[in-house]
PDB file of C-alpha atoms in Angstrom:
ATOM      1  CA  MET A   1     -20.019 -10.673  17.342  1.00 37.00           C
ATOM      2  CA  ARG A   2     -17.652  -9.047  14.848  1.00 38.00           C
ATOM      3  CA  SER A   3     -16.774  -5.394  15.290  1.00 36.00           C
ATOM      4  CA  ARG A   4     -17.602  -2.682  12.761  1.00 32.00           C
ATOM      5  CA  ALA A   5     -13.898  -2.397  11.930  1.00 37.00           C
ATOM      6  CA  GLU A   6     -13.679  -6.147  11.199  1.00 40.00           C
ATOM      7  CA  ILE A   7     -16.707  -5.942   8.921  1.00 34.00           C
ATOM      8  CA  ASP A   8     -15.236  -2.901   7.115  1.00 41.00           C
ATOM      9  CA  ASP A   9     -11.893  -4.691   6.674  1.00 44.00           C
ATOM     10  CA  GLU A  10     -13.646  -7.699   5.133  1.00 44.00           C
ATOM     11  CA  GLN A  11     -15.631  -5.476   2.764  1.00 46.00           C
ATOM     12  CA  ASN A  12     -12.426  -3.703   1.725  1.00 48.00           C
ATOM     13  CA  ARG A  13     -10.777  -7.026   0.949  1.00 49.00           C
ATOM     14  CA  GLN A  14     -13.748  -8.095  -1.142  1.00 57.00           C
ATOM     15  CA  HIS A  15     -14.270  -4.701  -2.785  1.00 73.00           C
ATOM     16  CA  PRO A  16     -11.135  -2.545  -2.474  1.00 87.00           C
ATOM     17  CA  PRO A  17     -11.975   1.181  -2.638  1.00 97.00           C
ATOM     18  CA  ARG A  18     -11.644   2.617  -6.129  1.00 98.00           C
ATOM     19  CA  VAL A  19     -10.554   6.096  -7.133  1.00 98.00           C
ATOM     20  CA  ILE A  20     -13.329   7.471  -9.366  1.00 98.00           C
ATOM     21  CA  HIS A  21     -12.913  10.840 -11.078  1.00 98.00           C
ATOM     22  CA  THR A  22     -15.904  12.819 -12.342  1.00 98.00           C
ATOM     23  CA  GLY A  23     -13.927  15.737 -13.787  1.00 96.00           C
ATOM     24  CA  GLN A  24     -12.926  16.780 -17.266  1.00 95.00           C
ATOM     25  CA  ALA A  25     -10.368  14.722 -19.188  1.00 96.00           C
ATOM     26  CA  LEU A  26      -8.772  17.154 -21.629  1.00 94.00           C
ATOM     27  CA  VAL A  27      -5.876  17.210 -24.044  1.00 95.00           C
ATOM     28  CA  ASP A  28      -3.147  19.483 -22.680  1.00 92.00           C
ATOM     29  CA  LEU A  29      -1.315  21.320 -25.457  1.00 94.00           C
ATOM     30  CA  VAL A  30       1.836  22.292 -23.558  1.00 91.00           C
ATOM     31  CA  ILE A  31       3.895  25.100 -25.068  1.00 94.00           C
ATOM     32  CA  GLU A  32       7.145  26.182 -23.443  1.00 93.00           C
ATOM     33  CA  VAL A  33       7.784  29.896 -23.958  1.00 96.00           C
ATOM     34  CA  PRO A  34      10.653  32.187 -22.879  1.00 96.00           C
ATOM     35  CA  ASP A  35       8.062  34.662 -21.577  1.00 95.00           C
ATOM     36  CA  LEU A  36       4.396  35.485 -22.031  1.00 94.00           C
ATOM     37  CA  PRO A  37       3.884  37.874 -24.968  1.00 92.00           C
ATOM     38  CA  ALA A  38       2.427  41.330 -24.437  1.00 93.00           C
ATOM     39  CA  ARG A  39      -1.189  41.650 -25.517  1.00 93.00           C
ATOM     40  CA  GLY A  40      -1.392  41.546 -29.308  1.00 95.00           C
ATOM     41  CA  GLN A  41       2.234  40.450 -29.669  1.00 96.00           C
ATOM     42  CA  ASN A  42       3.997  37.205 -30.613  1.00 95.00           C
ATOM     43  CA  VAL A  43       6.596  34.986 -28.975  1.00 95.00           C
ATOM     44  CA  MET A  44       8.510  32.020 -30.393  1.00 96.00           C
ATOM     45  CA  ALA A  45       7.932  28.770 -28.499  1.00 96.00           C
ATOM     46  CA  ASP A  46      10.793  26.630 -27.263  1.00 95.00           C
ATOM     47  CA  SER A  47       8.792  23.393 -27.550  1.00 93.00           C
ATOM     48  CA  VAL A  48       5.292  22.041 -27.993  1.00 95.00           C
ATOM     49  CA  ALA A  49       3.758  18.691 -27.003  1.00 93.00           C
ATOM     50  CA  GLN A  50       0.327  17.284 -26.270  1.00 93.00           C
ATOM     51  CA  TYR A  51      -0.708  14.999 -23.436  1.00 92.00           C
ATOM     52  CA  ALA A  52      -3.808  13.534 -21.855  1.00 94.00           C
ATOM     53  CA  GLY A  53      -4.518  15.923 -18.977  1.00 91.00           C
ATOM     54  CA  GLY A  54      -7.125  17.193 -16.549  1.00 92.00           C
ATOM     55  CA  ALA A  55      -8.717  14.356 -14.590  1.00 96.00           C
ATOM     56  CA  VAL A  56      -6.394  11.899 -16.337  1.00 96.00           C
ATOM     57  CA  THR A  57      -3.415  13.233 -14.373  1.00 96.00           C
ATOM     58  CA  VAL A  58      -5.048  12.374 -11.027  1.00 97.00           C
ATOM     59  CA  LEU A  59      -6.065   8.927 -12.233  1.00 98.00           C
ATOM     60  CA  LEU A  60      -2.639   8.076 -13.688  1.00 97.00           C
ATOM     61  CA  ALA A  61      -0.938   9.019 -10.427  1.00 97.00           C
ATOM     62  CA  ALA A  62      -3.384   6.911  -8.412  1.00 98.00           C
ATOM     63  CA  ALA A  63      -3.114   3.936 -10.776  1.00 98.00           C
ATOM     64  CA  ARG A  64       0.690   3.993 -10.802  1.00 98.00           C
ATOM     65  CA  LEU A  65       0.660   3.813  -7.027  1.00 97.00           C
ATOM     66  CA  GLY A  66      -1.595   0.771  -7.108  1.00 97.00           C
ATOM     67  CA  ALA A  67      -5.200   2.007  -6.976  1.00 97.00           C
ATOM     68  CA  GLN A  68      -8.085   0.691  -9.040  1.00 98.00           C
ATOM     69  CA  CYS A  69      -9.267   3.702 -11.050  1.00 98.00           C
ATOM     70  CA  VAL A  70     -12.327   4.728 -13.047  1.00 98.00           C
ATOM     71  CA  HIS A  71     -12.968   7.818 -15.161  1.00 98.00           C
ATOM     72  CA  ALA A  72     -16.682   8.623 -14.945  1.00 98.00           C
ATOM     73  CA  GLY A  73     -16.563  11.769 -17.079  1.00 97.00           C
ATOM     74  CA  SER A  74     -17.385  11.969 -20.760  1.00 97.00           C
ATOM     75  CA  LEU A  75     -14.957  11.403 -23.642  1.00 97.00           C
ATOM     76  CA  GLY A  76     -15.430  12.596 -27.195  1.00 97.00           C
ATOM     77  CA  THR A  77     -15.128  11.066 -30.634  1.00 97.00           C
ATOM     78  CA  GLY A  78     -12.062  12.163 -32.564  1.00 96.00           C
ATOM     79  CA  PRO A  79      -8.288  12.413 -32.185  1.00 97.00           C
ATOM     80  CA  HIS A  80      -8.447  14.106 -28.777  1.00 97.00           C
ATOM     81  CA  GLY A  81     -10.820  11.534 -27.327  1.00 96.00           C
ATOM     82  CA  ASP A  82      -8.656   8.767 -28.795  1.00 96.00           C
ATOM     83  CA  LEU A  83      -5.559  10.190 -27.101  1.00 96.00           C
ATOM     84  CA  ILE A  84      -7.369  10.244 -23.743  1.00 96.00           C
ATOM     85  CA  ARG A  85      -8.601   6.669 -24.116  1.00 97.00           C
ATOM     86  CA  GLU A  86      -5.122   5.430 -25.062  1.00 96.00           C
ATOM     87  CA  ALA A  87      -3.632   7.065 -21.962  1.00 96.00           C
ATOM     88  CA  LEU A  88      -6.278   5.532 -19.689  1.00 97.00           C
ATOM     89  CA  ASP A  89      -5.932   2.093 -21.273  1.00 97.00           C
ATOM     90  CA  ALA A  90      -2.146   2.147 -20.916  1.00 96.00           C
ATOM     91  CA  ASP A  91      -2.448   2.313 -17.130  1.00 96.00           C
ATOM     92  CA  GLY A  92      -5.444   0.009 -16.794  1.00 97.00           C
ATOM     93  CA  ILE A  93      -7.968   2.759 -16.020  1.00 98.00           C
ATOM     94  CA  THR A  94     -11.615   2.117 -16.905  1.00 97.00           C
ATOM     95  CA  ALA A  95     -13.677   4.734 -18.746  1.00 97.00           C
ATOM     96  CA  SER A  96     -17.210   3.963 -17.588  1.00 97.00           C
ATOM     97  CA  ALA A  97     -19.388   6.523 -19.423  1.00 96.00           C
ATOM     98  CA  PRO A  98     -20.702   6.036 -22.971  1.00 95.00           C
ATOM     99  CA  GLN A  99     -18.641   7.775 -25.638  1.00 94.00           C
ATOM    100  CA  VAL A 100     -20.018  11.116 -26.883  1.00 96.00           C
ATOM    101  CA  ALA A 101     -20.575  10.615 -30.597  1.00 95.00           C
ATOM    102  CA  THR A 102     -21.338  14.192 -31.610  1.00 95.00           C
ATOM    103  CA  GLN A 103     -18.106  16.017 -30.704  1.00 96.00           C
ATOM    104  CA  ASP A 104     -14.488  15.608 -29.680  1.00 97.00           C
ATOM    105  CA  THR A 105     -12.823  16.251 -26.335  1.00 97.00           C
ATOM    106  CA  GLY A 106     -11.642  19.806 -25.663  1.00 96.00           C
ATOM    107  CA  VAL A 107      -8.134  21.216 -25.347  1.00 96.00           C
ATOM    108  CA  CYS A 108      -6.304  23.121 -22.613  1.00 93.00           C
ATOM    109  CA  VAL A 109      -3.477  25.282 -23.934  1.00 94.00           C
ATOM    110  CA  VAL A 110      -0.764  25.436 -21.253  1.00 90.00           C
ATOM    111  CA  LEU A 111       1.927  28.114 -21.577  1.00 93.00           C
ATOM    112  CA  VAL A 112       4.943  27.192 -19.437  1.00 89.00           C
ATOM    113  CA  GLU A 113       7.547  29.849 -18.602  1.00 91.00           C
ATOM    114  CA  PRO A 114      11.194  29.114 -17.621  1.00 91.00           C
ATOM    115  CA  THR A 115      10.220  29.513 -13.941  1.00 87.00           C
ATOM    116  CA  ALA A 116       7.769  26.599 -14.473  1.00 81.00           C
ATOM    117  CA  GLU A 117       4.837  29.010 -13.969  1.00 84.00           C
ATOM    118  CA  ARG A 118       1.821  28.052 -16.082  1.00 85.00           C
ATOM    119  CA  THR A 119      -0.922  29.999 -17.862  1.00 92.00           C
ATOM    120  CA  PHE A 120      -4.023  28.231 -19.205  1.00 91.00           C
ATOM    121  CA  VAL A 121      -6.603  28.684 -21.956  1.00 94.00           C
ATOM    122  CA  THR A 122      -9.311  25.989 -21.971  1.00 92.00           C
ATOM    123  CA  THR A 123     -11.881  25.089 -24.632  1.00 93.00           C
ATOM    124  CA  LEU A 124     -15.149  23.252 -23.998  1.00 93.00           C
ATOM    125  CA  GLY A 125     -15.943  19.975 -25.717  1.00 95.00           C
ATOM    126  CA  ALA A 126     -17.405  16.525 -25.140  1.00 96.00           C
ATOM    127  CA  GLU A 127     -16.022  16.417 -21.580  1.00 95.00           C
ATOM    128  CA  ARG A 128     -18.827  18.801 -20.574  1.00 95.00           C
ATOM    129  CA  ASP A 129     -21.545  16.526 -21.970  1.00 96.00           C
ATOM    130  CA  ILE A 130     -22.374  14.657 -18.763  1.00 97.00           C
ATOM    131  CA  THR A 131     -25.680  13.494 -17.303  1.00 97.00           C
ATOM    132  CA  VAL A 132     -26.800  11.824 -14.099  1.00 98.00           C
ATOM    133  CA  ASP A 133     -26.993   8.572 -16.050  1.00 97.00           C
ATOM    134  CA  SER A 134     -23.515   8.888 -17.566  1.00 97.00           C
ATOM    135  CA  LEU A 135     -21.998   9.511 -14.134  1.00 98.00           C
ATOM    136  CA  ALA A 136     -23.990   6.624 -12.682  1.00 98.00           C
ATOM    137  CA  SER A 137     -22.118   4.297 -15.055  1.00 97.00           C
ATOM    138  CA  ALA A 138     -19.314   4.284 -12.439  1.00 98.00           C
ATOM    139  CA  ALA A 139     -21.598   2.313 -10.067  1.00 97.00           C
ATOM    140  CA  VAL A 140     -20.152   3.909  -6.923  1.00 98.00           C
ATOM    141  CA  GLN A 141     -19.910   1.588  -3.913  1.00 97.00           C
ATOM    142  CA  PRO A 142     -19.507   2.421  -0.209  1.00 97.00           C
ATOM    143  CA  GLY A 143     -15.884   3.306   0.467  1.00 97.00           C
ATOM    144  CA  ASP A 144     -15.086   4.396  -3.089  1.00 98.00           C
ATOM    145  CA  LEU A 145     -13.180   7.690  -3.357  1.00 98.00           C
ATOM    146  CA  VAL A 146     -15.140   9.984  -5.688  1.00 98.00           C
ATOM    147  CA  CYS A 147     -13.173  12.972  -6.994  1.00 98.00           C
ATOM    148  CA  VAL A 148     -14.857  16.266  -7.885  1.00 98.00           C
ATOM    149  CA  THR A 149     -13.125  19.319  -9.331  1.00 97.00           C
ATOM    150  CA  GLY A 150     -14.360  22.847  -8.778  1.00 96.00           C
ATOM    151  CA  TYR A 151     -14.069  23.420 -12.512  1.00 94.00           C
ATOM    152  CA  SER A 152     -17.015  21.044 -12.995  1.00 96.00           C
ATOM    153  CA  LEU A 153     -19.057  23.313 -10.728  1.00 96.00           C
ATOM    154  CA  ALA A 154     -18.083  26.510 -12.566  1.00 94.00           C
ATOM    155  CA  VAL A 155     -20.217  25.680 -15.634  1.00 93.00           C
ATOM    156  CA  ALA A 156     -23.948  24.974 -15.321  1.00 94.00           C
ATOM    157  CA  GLN A 157     -23.773  22.274 -18.001  1.00 95.00           C
ATOM    158  CA  THR A 158     -21.681  20.098 -15.689  1.00 96.00           C
ATOM    159  CA  ARG A 159     -22.623  21.561 -12.301  1.00 97.00           C
ATOM    160  CA  ASP A 160     -26.314  20.681 -12.381  1.00 97.00           C
ATOM    161  CA  PRO A 161     -26.056  16.960 -13.266  1.00 98.00           C
ATOM    162  CA  LEU A 162     -23.026  16.532 -11.008  1.00 98.00           C
ATOM    163  CA  LEU A 163     -24.748  17.913  -7.908  1.00 98.00           C
ATOM    164  CA  ALA A 164     -27.881  15.902  -8.658  1.00 98.00           C
ATOM    165  CA  TRP A 165     -25.831  12.716  -9.011  1.00 98.00           C
ATOM    166  CA  LEU A 166     -23.817  13.323  -5.840  1.00 98.00           C
ATOM    167  CA  ALA A 167     -27.087  13.369  -3.909  1.00 97.00           C
ATOM    168  CA  THR A 168     -27.727   9.758  -5.020  1.00 97.00           C
ATOM    169  CA  LEU A 169     -24.424   8.305  -3.786  1.00 98.00           C
ATOM    170  CA  PRO A 170     -24.206   5.852  -0.899  1.00 97.00           C
ATOM    171  CA  GLU A 171     -23.694   7.638   2.401  1.00 95.00           C
ATOM    172  CA  ALA A 172     -20.383   5.812   2.871  1.00 96.00           C
ATOM    173  CA  ALA A 173     -18.966   6.896  -0.489  1.00 97.00           C
ATOM    174  CA  VAL A 174     -16.062   9.295   0.148  1.00 98.00           C
ATOM    175  CA  VAL A 175     -16.398  12.521  -1.857  1.00 98.00           C
ATOM    176  CA  VAL A 176     -13.068  14.273  -2.469  1.00 98.00           C
ATOM    177  CA  LEU A 177     -13.147  17.934  -3.528  1.00 98.00           C
ATOM    178  CA  ASP A 178     -10.237  19.531  -5.375  1.00 97.00           C
ATOM    179  CA  PRO A 179     -11.722  23.051  -5.542  1.00 97.00           C
ATOM    180  CA  GLY A 180      -9.463  24.714  -8.091  1.00 93.00           C
ATOM    181  CA  ALA A 181      -9.335  28.461  -8.541  1.00 92.00           C
ATOM    182  CA  ALA A 182     -13.017  28.597  -9.498  1.00 91.00           C
ATOM    183  CA  PHE A 183     -14.584  27.291  -6.304  1.00 97.00           C
ATOM    184  CA  ALA A 184     -14.517  30.314  -3.989  1.00 96.00           C
ATOM    185  CA  ALA A 185     -16.362  32.469  -6.531  1.00 96.00           C
ATOM    186  CA  LEU A 186     -19.183  29.979  -7.179  1.00 96.00           C
ATOM    187  CA  PRO A 187     -22.796  30.923  -6.436  1.00 95.00           C
ATOM    188  CA  ASP A 188     -23.467  30.432  -2.725  1.00 95.00           C
ATOM    189  CA  ASP A 189     -26.016  27.651  -3.254  1.00 96.00           C
ATOM    190  CA  ALA A 190     -23.725  25.514  -5.415  1.00 96.00           C
ATOM    191  CA  ARG A 191     -20.759  26.094  -3.146  1.00 97.00           C
ATOM    192  CA  ASP A 192     -22.728  25.236   0.007  1.00 96.00           C
ATOM    193  CA  ARG A 193     -24.250  22.094  -1.500  1.00 97.00           C
ATOM    194  CA  MET A 194     -20.815  20.866  -2.508  1.00 98.00           C
ATOM    195  CA  LEU A 195     -19.232  21.560   0.859  1.00 98.00           C
ATOM    196  CA  ALA A 196     -22.096  19.761   2.608  1.00 97.00           C
ATOM    197  CA  ARG A 197     -21.237  16.541   0.703  1.00 97.00           C
ATOM    198  CA  THR A 198     -17.440  16.850   0.892  1.00 98.00           C
ATOM    199  CA  ASP A 199     -15.581  14.256   2.955  1.00 98.00           C
ATOM    200  CA  VAL A 200     -12.079  15.308   1.884  1.00 98.00           C
ATOM    201  CA  TRP A 201     -10.955  18.812   0.913  1.00 98.00           C
ATOM    202  CA  THR A 202      -7.568  18.934  -0.864  1.00 98.00           C
ATOM    203  CA  SER A 203      -6.298  22.210  -2.285  1.00 98.00           C
ATOM    204  CA  ASN A 204      -3.314  24.479  -2.598  1.00 97.00           C
ATOM    205  CA  ALA A 205      -2.806  27.358  -0.181  1.00 96.00           C
ATOM    206  CA  GLU A 206      -4.186  30.011  -2.528  1.00 96.00           C
ATOM    207  CA  GLU A 207      -7.446  28.128  -3.043  1.00 97.00           C
ATOM    208  CA  ALA A 208      -7.794  27.700   0.719  1.00 97.00           C
ATOM    209  CA  THR A 209      -7.157  31.415   1.257  1.00 96.00           C
ATOM    210  CA  ASP A 210      -9.809  32.331  -1.321  1.00 97.00           C
ATOM    211  CA  LEU A 211     -12.553  30.215   0.264  1.00 97.00           C
ATOM    212  CA  LEU A 212     -11.798  31.309   3.814  1.00 97.00           C
ATOM    213  CA  ALA A 213     -11.866  34.934   2.678  1.00 96.00           C
ATOM    214  CA  ALA A 214     -15.123  34.456   0.756  1.00 96.00           C
ATOM    215  CA  LEU A 215     -16.748  32.994   3.872  1.00 96.00           C
ATOM    216  CA  SER A 216     -15.109  35.540   6.204  1.00 95.00           C
ATOM    217  CA  VAL A 217     -13.475  32.797   8.246  1.00 94.00           C
ATOM    218  CA  PRO A 218     -10.496  34.161  10.214  1.00 90.00           C
ATOM    219  CA  ILE A 219      -7.365  32.106  10.789  1.00 86.00           C
ATOM    220  CA  GLU A 220      -4.883  32.475  13.595  1.00 81.00           C
ATOM    221  CA  ALA A 221      -1.392  33.776  12.901  1.00 75.00           C
ATOM    222  CA  SER A 222       1.058  30.909  12.615  1.00 76.00           C
ATOM    223  CA  GLU A 223       4.551  30.105  11.457  1.00 75.00           C
ATOM    224  CA  ARG A 224       2.951  27.750   8.938  1.00 89.00           C
ATOM    225  CA  GLU A 225      -0.228  29.253   7.559  1.00 95.00           C
ATOM    226  CA  ILE A 226      -1.298  26.031   5.820  1.00 97.00           C
ATOM    227  CA  VAL A 227      -1.660  24.342   9.213  1.00 96.00           C
ATOM    228  CA  GLU A 228      -4.144  26.967  10.360  1.00 96.00           C
ATOM    229  CA  GLN A 229      -5.904  26.876   6.986  1.00 97.00           C
ATOM    230  CA  ALA A 230      -6.448  23.114   7.203  1.00 97.00           C
ATOM    231  CA  ARG A 231      -7.783  23.485  10.742  1.00 96.00           C
ATOM    232  CA  ALA A 232     -10.133  26.311   9.703  1.00 96.00           C
ATOM    233  CA  LEU A 233     -11.437  24.450   6.631  1.00 97.00           C
ATOM    234  CA  ALA A 234     -12.444  21.285   8.474  1.00 95.00           C
ATOM    235  CA  PRO A 235     -15.649  22.709  10.056  1.00 95.00           C
ATOM    236  CA  LEU A 236     -16.823  23.945   6.634  1.00 96.00           C
ATOM    237  CA  VAL A 237     -17.310  20.442   5.238  1.00 96.00           C
ATOM    238  CA  ARG A 238     -19.065  17.306   6.516  1.00 94.00           C
ATOM    239  CA  ALA A 239     -18.674  16.260  10.125  1.00 92.00           C
ATOM    240  CA  GLY A 240     -15.522  14.202  10.511  1.00 92.00           C
ATOM    241  CA  ALA A 241     -14.149  15.320   7.147  1.00 96.00           C
ATOM    242  CA  VAL A 242     -10.457  15.630   6.307  1.00 98.00           C
ATOM    243  CA  ALA A 243      -8.883  18.886   5.103  1.00 98.00           C
ATOM    244  CA  ILE A 244      -5.542  19.027   3.293  1.00 98.00           C
ATOM    245  CA  VAL A 245      -3.738  22.182   2.174  1.00 98.00           C
ATOM    246  CA  ARG A 246      -0.532  21.884   0.152  1.00 97.00           C
ATOM    247  CA  ASP A 247       2.166  24.441  -0.572  1.00 96.00           C
ATOM    248  CA  GLY A 248       4.432  23.076  -3.277  1.00 92.00           C
ATOM    249  CA  GLY A 249       7.847  21.978  -2.090  1.00 92.00           C
ATOM    250  CA  GLU A 250       7.032  23.076   1.464  1.00 95.00           C
ATOM    251  CA  GLY A 251       4.721  20.084   1.781  1.00 97.00           C
ATOM    252  CA  CYS A 252       1.177  20.050   3.145  1.00 98.00           C
ATOM    253  CA  ALA A 253      -0.939  20.151   6.271  1.00 98.00           C
ATOM    254  CA  VAL A 254      -3.651  17.601   6.999  1.00 98.00           C
ATOM    255  CA  HIS A 255      -6.488  17.890   9.511  1.00 98.00           C
ATOM    256  CA  ALA A 256      -7.880  14.441  10.304  1.00 97.00           C
ATOM    257  CA  HIS A 257      -9.493  12.864  13.373  1.00 95.00           C
ATOM    258  CA  GLY A 258      -9.453  16.209  15.180  1.00 94.00           C
ATOM    259  CA  GLU A 259      -5.694  16.775  14.796  1.00 96.00           C
ATOM    260  CA  THR A 260      -3.769  18.960  12.365  1.00 96.00           C
ATOM    261  CA  THR A 261      -0.345  17.761  11.221  1.00 97.00           C
ATOM    262  CA  TYR A 262       2.296  19.427   9.098  1.00 97.00           C
ATOM    263  CA  VAL A 263       3.870  16.973   6.635  1.00 98.00           C
ATOM    264  CA  PRO A 264       7.176  18.323   5.255  1.00 97.00           C
ATOM    265  CA  GLY A 265       7.735  18.384   1.516  1.00 96.00           C
ATOM    266  CA  PHE A 266      10.757  17.710  -0.664  1.00 97.00           C
ATOM    267  CA  PRO A 267      11.821  20.936  -2.436  1.00 94.00           C
ATOM    268  CA  GLN A 268      13.099  20.426  -5.990  1.00 95.00           C
ATOM    269  CA  THR A 269      14.248  22.625  -8.838  1.00 92.00           C
ATOM    270  CA  PRO A 270      11.159  22.346 -11.063  1.00 90.00           C
ATOM    271  CA  VAL A 271      11.161  22.040 -14.830  1.00 86.00           C
ATOM    272  CA  ASP A 272       7.353  21.782 -15.146  1.00 83.00           C
ATOM    273  CA  THR A 273       4.793  22.193 -12.360  1.00 85.00           C
ATOM    274  CA  ASN A 274       1.855  21.329 -14.642  1.00 82.00           C
ATOM    275  CA  GLY A 275       0.051  18.408 -13.015  1.00 89.00           C
ATOM    276  CA  ALA A 276       1.935  18.528  -9.707  1.00 94.00           C
ATOM    277  CA  GLY A 277      -1.182  19.203  -7.630  1.00 95.00           C
ATOM    278  CA  ASP A 278      -3.150  16.517  -9.480  1.00 96.00           C
ATOM    279  CA  THR A 279      -0.301  14.055  -8.987  1.00 97.00           C
ATOM    280  CA  HIS A 280      -0.375  14.847  -5.260  1.00 98.00           C
ATOM    281  CA  THR A 281      -4.124  14.167  -5.146  1.00 98.00           C
ATOM    282  CA  GLY A 282      -3.845  10.896  -7.062  1.00 98.00           C
ATOM    283  CA  ALA A 283      -0.988   9.610  -4.923  1.00 98.00           C
ATOM    284  CA  LEU A 284      -2.791  10.657  -1.743  1.00 98.00           C
ATOM    285  CA  LEU A 285      -5.946   8.754  -2.677  1.00 98.00           C
ATOM    286  CA  ALA A 286      -3.978   5.674  -3.732  1.00 98.00           C
ATOM    287  CA  GLY A 287      -2.549   5.589  -0.230  1.00 98.00           C
ATOM    288  CA  ILE A 288      -5.955   5.951   1.395  1.00 97.00           C
ATOM    289  CA  ALA A 289      -7.395   3.229  -0.849  1.00 97.00           C
ATOM    290  CA  ASP A 290      -4.564   1.014   0.404  1.00 96.00           C
ATOM    291  CA  SER A 291      -5.465   1.738   4.056  1.00 95.00           C
ATOM    292  CA  SER A 292      -2.575   4.133   4.776  1.00 97.00           C
ATOM    293  CA  THR A 293      -2.984   6.767   7.453  1.00 97.00           C
ATOM    294  CA  TRP A 294      -3.656  10.299   6.230  1.00 98.00           C
ATOM    295  CA  VAL A 295      -0.243  11.499   7.365  1.00 98.00           C
ATOM    296  CA  ASP A 296       1.594   8.646   5.645  1.00 98.00           C
ATOM    297  CA  ALA A 297      -0.481   9.077   2.479  1.00 98.00           C
ATOM    298  CA  CYS A 298       0.387  12.792   2.492  1.00 98.00           C
ATOM    299  CA  ARG A 299       4.093  12.007   2.806  1.00 98.00           C
ATOM    300  CA  HIS A 300       3.930   9.701  -0.220  1.00 98.00           C
ATOM    301  CA  ALA A 301       1.896  12.320  -2.100  1.00 98.00           C
ATOM    302  CA  ASN A 302       4.519  14.972  -1.312  1.00 98.00           C
ATOM    303  CA  ALA A 303       7.188  12.647  -2.700  1.00 98.00           C
ATOM    304  CA  ALA A 304       5.189  11.852  -5.853  1.00 98.00           C
ATOM    305  CA  ALA A 305       4.623  15.560  -6.560  1.00 97.00           C
ATOM    306  CA  ALA A 306       8.313  16.307  -5.939  1.00 97.00           C
ATOM    307  CA  ILE A 307       9.302  13.712  -8.532  1.00 97.00           C
ATOM    308  CA  LYS A 308       6.671  14.991 -10.965  1.00 96.00           C
ATOM    309  CA  VAL A 309       7.975  18.584 -11.068  1.00 94.00           C
ATOM    310  CA  THR A 310      11.351  17.316 -12.296  1.00 95.00           C
ATOM    311  CA  ARG A 311       9.654  15.819 -15.381  1.00 93.00           C
ATOM    312  CA  ARG A 312       7.992  17.512 -18.333  1.00 87.00           C
ATOM    313  CA  GLY A 313       4.317  16.902 -19.063  1.00 83.00           C
ATOM    314  CA  PRO A 314       1.285  16.252 -16.842  1.00 82.00           C
ATOM    315  CA  THR A 315       1.293  12.469 -17.395  1.00 87.00           C
ATOM    316  CA  THR A 316       4.707  11.781 -15.856  1.00 93.00           C
ATOM    317  CA  ALA A 317       3.608  10.707 -12.380  1.00 95.00           C
ATOM    318  CA  PRO A 318       5.992   8.227 -10.754  1.00 97.00           C
ATOM    319  CA  THR A 319       5.325   4.591  -9.957  1.00 97.00           C
ATOM    320  CA  ALA A 320       5.035   3.198  -6.447  1.00 97.00           C
ATOM    321  CA  ALA A 321       8.561   1.786  -6.728  1.00 97.00           C
ATOM    322  CA  GLU A 322       9.944   5.188  -7.716  1.00 97.00           C
ATOM    323  CA  VAL A 323       8.236   6.885  -4.779  1.00 97.00           C
ATOM    324  CA  GLU A 324       9.547   4.289  -2.329  1.00 97.00           C
ATOM    325  CA  GLU A 325      13.095   4.657  -3.691  1.00 97.00           C
ATOM    326  CA  PHE A 326      12.822   8.455  -3.427  1.00 96.00           C
ATOM    327  CA  LEU A 327      11.747   8.196   0.210  1.00 96.00           C
ATOM    328  CA  ARG A 328      14.439   5.643   1.090  1.00 94.00           C
ATOM    329  CA  ASP A 329      17.084   8.027  -0.234  1.00 90.00           C
ATOM    330  CA  ARG A 330      15.784  10.653   2.201  1.00 82.00           C
TER     331      ARG A 330
END
């Protein structure tokens, strides 16, 4: 009789896990400024450019590292929606949901300072027009990696259909939560329902701190706080779940299979940190879809994010070949 592992390996060969993102695909209007203006004042921009952003950044990173990718969120009709579709098509990413005919995709204005710090102003558009049926167009299979952003949960228009749809997924679908700054302050019911269906938590250190504080979960003093954060987060999600906490160039910590491991990063002099966290998530999930271990996938994700911060724009994730060359050099 074949083992469970042999059966799973055969299923993966027949139906390789896909990276499916449910979050908002937006147009990032990136404006480089010498400093943020005082309230009511003006500042002259150094540059301005627009890119496909939001969920697209995760998907591009995953696709460029070899994953099959699907965007299950909604796209609008108009120049912004067209820009998103062109970016997805260029990297072979499927957009599964029907196009929203009544409005265009929204915009996120990103102000980037010389330190690479970012400030955001986001509008709402067609990307918020999701339903259980539109999400179901992704046809999630067991083993697929389904990405959820906390920003989807911050607005009732997207939170309600998203949570209802998540409850319909196959038990073996892997739900990946990138909580964002909004998650810790969500209503208790929404936050608890999401955590109960989360198989992978991946966040930055600040987002981890916010949730642990909101739930009054203490962490032990440690030389590397992210290690203790990852360990403390693991019991808050599904049994056997993985928790990852990243800290920029310092790298990340991953709690998987009962062990917590620090995975060193690759510090760089950044020119633009916009999309670095999303690039890390996309690269991480590409590795997992390709049967890498969590630690090895984190190392590749650290490298991909390190390359990304040396490039301007959120859609500049590296390819698999570029990541491998970067790691060989180190």
